[in-house]
mmCIF file of C-alpha atoms and ligand atoms in Angstrom:
data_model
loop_
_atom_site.group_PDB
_atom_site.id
_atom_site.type_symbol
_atom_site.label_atom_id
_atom_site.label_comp_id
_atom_site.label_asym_id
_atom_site.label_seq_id
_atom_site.Cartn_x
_atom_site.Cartn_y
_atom_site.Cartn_z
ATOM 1 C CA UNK A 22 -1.711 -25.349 46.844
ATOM 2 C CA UNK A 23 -1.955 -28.546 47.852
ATOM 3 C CA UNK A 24 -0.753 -28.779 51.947
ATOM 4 C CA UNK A 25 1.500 -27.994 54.078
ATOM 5 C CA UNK A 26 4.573 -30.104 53.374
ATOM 6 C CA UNK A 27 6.519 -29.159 56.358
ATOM 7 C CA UNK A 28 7.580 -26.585 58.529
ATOM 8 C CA UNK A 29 11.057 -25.230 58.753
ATOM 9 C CA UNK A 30 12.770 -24.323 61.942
ATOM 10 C CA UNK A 31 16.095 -22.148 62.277
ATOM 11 C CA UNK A 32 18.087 -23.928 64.757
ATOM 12 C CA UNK A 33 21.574 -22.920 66.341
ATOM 13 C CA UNK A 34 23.001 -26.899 66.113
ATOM 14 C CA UNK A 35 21.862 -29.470 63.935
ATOM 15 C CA UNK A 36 22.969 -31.976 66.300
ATOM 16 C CA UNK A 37 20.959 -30.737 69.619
ATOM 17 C CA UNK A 38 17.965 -29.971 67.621
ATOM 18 C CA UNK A 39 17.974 -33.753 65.604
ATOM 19 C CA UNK A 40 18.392 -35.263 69.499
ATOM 20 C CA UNK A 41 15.400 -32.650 70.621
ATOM 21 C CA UNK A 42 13.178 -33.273 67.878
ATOM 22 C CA UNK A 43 13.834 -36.821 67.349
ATOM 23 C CA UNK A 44 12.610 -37.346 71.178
ATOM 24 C CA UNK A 45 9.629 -34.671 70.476
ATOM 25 C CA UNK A 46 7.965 -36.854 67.951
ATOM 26 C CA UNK A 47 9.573 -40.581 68.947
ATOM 27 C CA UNK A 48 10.727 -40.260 65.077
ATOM 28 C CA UNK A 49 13.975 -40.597 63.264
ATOM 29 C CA UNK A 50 15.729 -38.193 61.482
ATOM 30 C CA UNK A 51 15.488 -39.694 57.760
ATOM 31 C CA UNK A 52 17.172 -37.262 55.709
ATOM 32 C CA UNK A 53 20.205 -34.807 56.502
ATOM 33 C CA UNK A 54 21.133 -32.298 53.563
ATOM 34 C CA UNK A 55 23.587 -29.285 52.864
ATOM 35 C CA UNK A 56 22.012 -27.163 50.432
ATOM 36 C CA UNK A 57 25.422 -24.909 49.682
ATOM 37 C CA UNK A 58 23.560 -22.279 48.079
ATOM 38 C CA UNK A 59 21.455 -21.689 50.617
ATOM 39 C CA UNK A 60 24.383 -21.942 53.176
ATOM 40 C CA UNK A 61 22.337 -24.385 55.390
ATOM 41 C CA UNK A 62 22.411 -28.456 56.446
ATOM 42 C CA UNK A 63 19.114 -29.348 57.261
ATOM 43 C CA UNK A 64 17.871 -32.492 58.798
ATOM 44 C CA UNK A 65 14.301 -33.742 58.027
ATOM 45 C CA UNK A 66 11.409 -35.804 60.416
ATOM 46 C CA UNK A 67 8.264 -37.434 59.114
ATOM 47 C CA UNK A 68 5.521 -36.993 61.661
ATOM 48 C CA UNK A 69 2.376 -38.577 60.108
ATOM 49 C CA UNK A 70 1.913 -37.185 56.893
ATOM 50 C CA UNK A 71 3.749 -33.982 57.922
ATOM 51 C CA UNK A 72 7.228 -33.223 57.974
ATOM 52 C CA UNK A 73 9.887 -30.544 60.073
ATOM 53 C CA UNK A 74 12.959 -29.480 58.542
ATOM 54 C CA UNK A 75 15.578 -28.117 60.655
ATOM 55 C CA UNK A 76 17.546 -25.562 59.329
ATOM 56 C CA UNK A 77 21.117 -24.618 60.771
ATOM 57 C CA UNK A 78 23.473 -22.171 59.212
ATOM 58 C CA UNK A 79 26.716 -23.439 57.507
ATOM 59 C CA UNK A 80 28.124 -20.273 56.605
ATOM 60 C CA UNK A 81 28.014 -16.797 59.118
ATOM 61 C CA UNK A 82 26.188 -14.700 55.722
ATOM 62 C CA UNK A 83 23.722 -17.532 55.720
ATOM 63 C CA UNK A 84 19.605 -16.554 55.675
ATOM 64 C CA UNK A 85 19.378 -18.486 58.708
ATOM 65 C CA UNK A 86 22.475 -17.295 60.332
ATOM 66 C CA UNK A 87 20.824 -14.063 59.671
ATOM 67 C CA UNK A 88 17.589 -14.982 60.926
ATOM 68 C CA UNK A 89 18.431 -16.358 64.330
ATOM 69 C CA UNK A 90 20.841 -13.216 64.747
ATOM 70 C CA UNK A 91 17.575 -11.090 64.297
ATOM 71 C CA UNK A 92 14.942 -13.246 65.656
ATOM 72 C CA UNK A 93 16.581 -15.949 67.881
ATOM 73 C CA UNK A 94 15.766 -20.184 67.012
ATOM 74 C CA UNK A 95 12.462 -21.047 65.778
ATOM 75 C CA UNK A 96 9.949 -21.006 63.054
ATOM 76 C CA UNK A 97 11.637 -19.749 60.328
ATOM 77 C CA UNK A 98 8.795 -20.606 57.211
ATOM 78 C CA UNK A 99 6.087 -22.511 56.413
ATOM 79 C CA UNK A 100 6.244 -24.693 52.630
ATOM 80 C CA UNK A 101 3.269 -25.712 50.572
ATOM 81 C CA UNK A 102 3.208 -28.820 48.135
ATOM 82 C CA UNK A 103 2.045 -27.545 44.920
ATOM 83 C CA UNK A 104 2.070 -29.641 41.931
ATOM 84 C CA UNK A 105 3.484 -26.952 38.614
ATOM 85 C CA UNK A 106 5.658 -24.179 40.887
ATOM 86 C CA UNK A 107 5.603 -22.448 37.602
ATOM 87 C CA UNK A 108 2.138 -21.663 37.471
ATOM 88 C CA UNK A 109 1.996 -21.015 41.451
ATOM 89 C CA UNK A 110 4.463 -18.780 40.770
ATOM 90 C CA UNK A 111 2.950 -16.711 37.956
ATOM 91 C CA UNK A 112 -0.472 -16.936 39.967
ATOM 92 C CA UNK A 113 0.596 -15.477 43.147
ATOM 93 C CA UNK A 114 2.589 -12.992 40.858
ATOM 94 C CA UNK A 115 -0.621 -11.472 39.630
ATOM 95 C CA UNK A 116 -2.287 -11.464 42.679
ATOM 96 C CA UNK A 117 0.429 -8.953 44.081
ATOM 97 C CA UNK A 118 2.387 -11.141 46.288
ATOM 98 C CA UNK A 119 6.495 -10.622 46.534
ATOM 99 C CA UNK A 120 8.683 -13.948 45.078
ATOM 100 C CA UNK A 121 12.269 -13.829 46.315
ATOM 101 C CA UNK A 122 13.465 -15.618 43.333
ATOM 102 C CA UNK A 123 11.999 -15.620 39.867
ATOM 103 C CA UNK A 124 12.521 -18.766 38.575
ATOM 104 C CA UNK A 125 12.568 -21.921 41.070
ATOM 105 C CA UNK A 126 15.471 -22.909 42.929
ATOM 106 C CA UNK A 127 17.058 -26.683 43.447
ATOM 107 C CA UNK A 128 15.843 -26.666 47.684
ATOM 108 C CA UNK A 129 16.569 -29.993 49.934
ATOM 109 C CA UNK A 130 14.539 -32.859 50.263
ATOM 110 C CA UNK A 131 14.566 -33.581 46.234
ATOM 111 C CA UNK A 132 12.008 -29.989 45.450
ATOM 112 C CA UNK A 133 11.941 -27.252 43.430
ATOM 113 C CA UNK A 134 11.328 -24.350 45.562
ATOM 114 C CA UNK A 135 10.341 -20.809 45.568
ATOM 115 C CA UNK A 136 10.097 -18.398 48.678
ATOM 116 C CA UNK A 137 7.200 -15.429 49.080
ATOM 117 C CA UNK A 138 8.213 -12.392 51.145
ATOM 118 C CA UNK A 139 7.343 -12.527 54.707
ATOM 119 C CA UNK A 140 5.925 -8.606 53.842
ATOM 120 C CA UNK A 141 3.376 -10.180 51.494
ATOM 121 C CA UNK A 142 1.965 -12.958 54.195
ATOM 122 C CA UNK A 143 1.625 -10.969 57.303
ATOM 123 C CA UNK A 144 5.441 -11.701 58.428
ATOM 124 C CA UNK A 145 5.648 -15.710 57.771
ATOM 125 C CA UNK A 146 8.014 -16.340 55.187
ATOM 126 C CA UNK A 147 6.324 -19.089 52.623
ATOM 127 C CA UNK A 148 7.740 -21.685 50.371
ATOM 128 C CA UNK A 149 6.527 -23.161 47.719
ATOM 129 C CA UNK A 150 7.753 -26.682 46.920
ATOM 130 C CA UNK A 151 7.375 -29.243 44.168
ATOM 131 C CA UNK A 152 8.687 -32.666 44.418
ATOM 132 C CA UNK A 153 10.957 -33.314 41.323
ATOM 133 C CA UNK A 154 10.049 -36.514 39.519
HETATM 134 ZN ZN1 ZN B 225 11.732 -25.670 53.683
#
């Protein structure tokens, strides 16, 4: 893995969060995506060579919907850059870890994305993430 290529956060409303977050690090929201399958609309922030992703819920059976409902706002996963997912994904496979889904998903922010059980990283929910070309 390559680094950390941002940091999700499961927020109750987009629109608070952006105006929070976009005084938090004097920086601009530059993207804002739906992904429908995932039932969220997430708004991204470049700080340095990091990046935040919001997350907010846009249907009630959403992950996130379920996540705050458990666990109340806040960090919600942690994504690596990785340059073939495929091969990540087979690694990590053999060394035992959980994958939520078994072949890569279309996630925001133009990546291919795969998610490891929180129950196989000590409760953090990881993604992996490589940028399509
Ligand atoms: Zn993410």
């Amino acid at each position: 893995m390559n680094k950390i290529e941002h940091v999700g956060i499961a927020v109750n409303n987009l629109k608070i969060a952006v105006f929070t977050y976009e005084k938090l690090l004097n920086s601009a929201v530059y993207k804002t995506e739906e992904v429908v399958s995932e039932g969220v609309i997430t708004a991204f922030l470049q700080c340095g060579p990091n990046k935040i992703e919001l997350l907010e819920a846009s249907t009630t059976d959403s992950p996130i919907a379920k996540f705050i409902a458990k666990k109340g706002e806040g960090i919600h996963h942690i994504a690596f850059e990785v340059d073939d997912i495929i091969t990540e994904m087979e690694r990590l496979k053999k060394e035992g870890f959980v994958l939520l889904n078994e072949t890569p998903k279309q996630g925001a922010d133009n990546k291919l994305v795969c998610f490891v059980h929180p129950k196989s990283a000590n409760g953090v929910l990881i993604e992996l993430c490589q940028e399509i070309k």
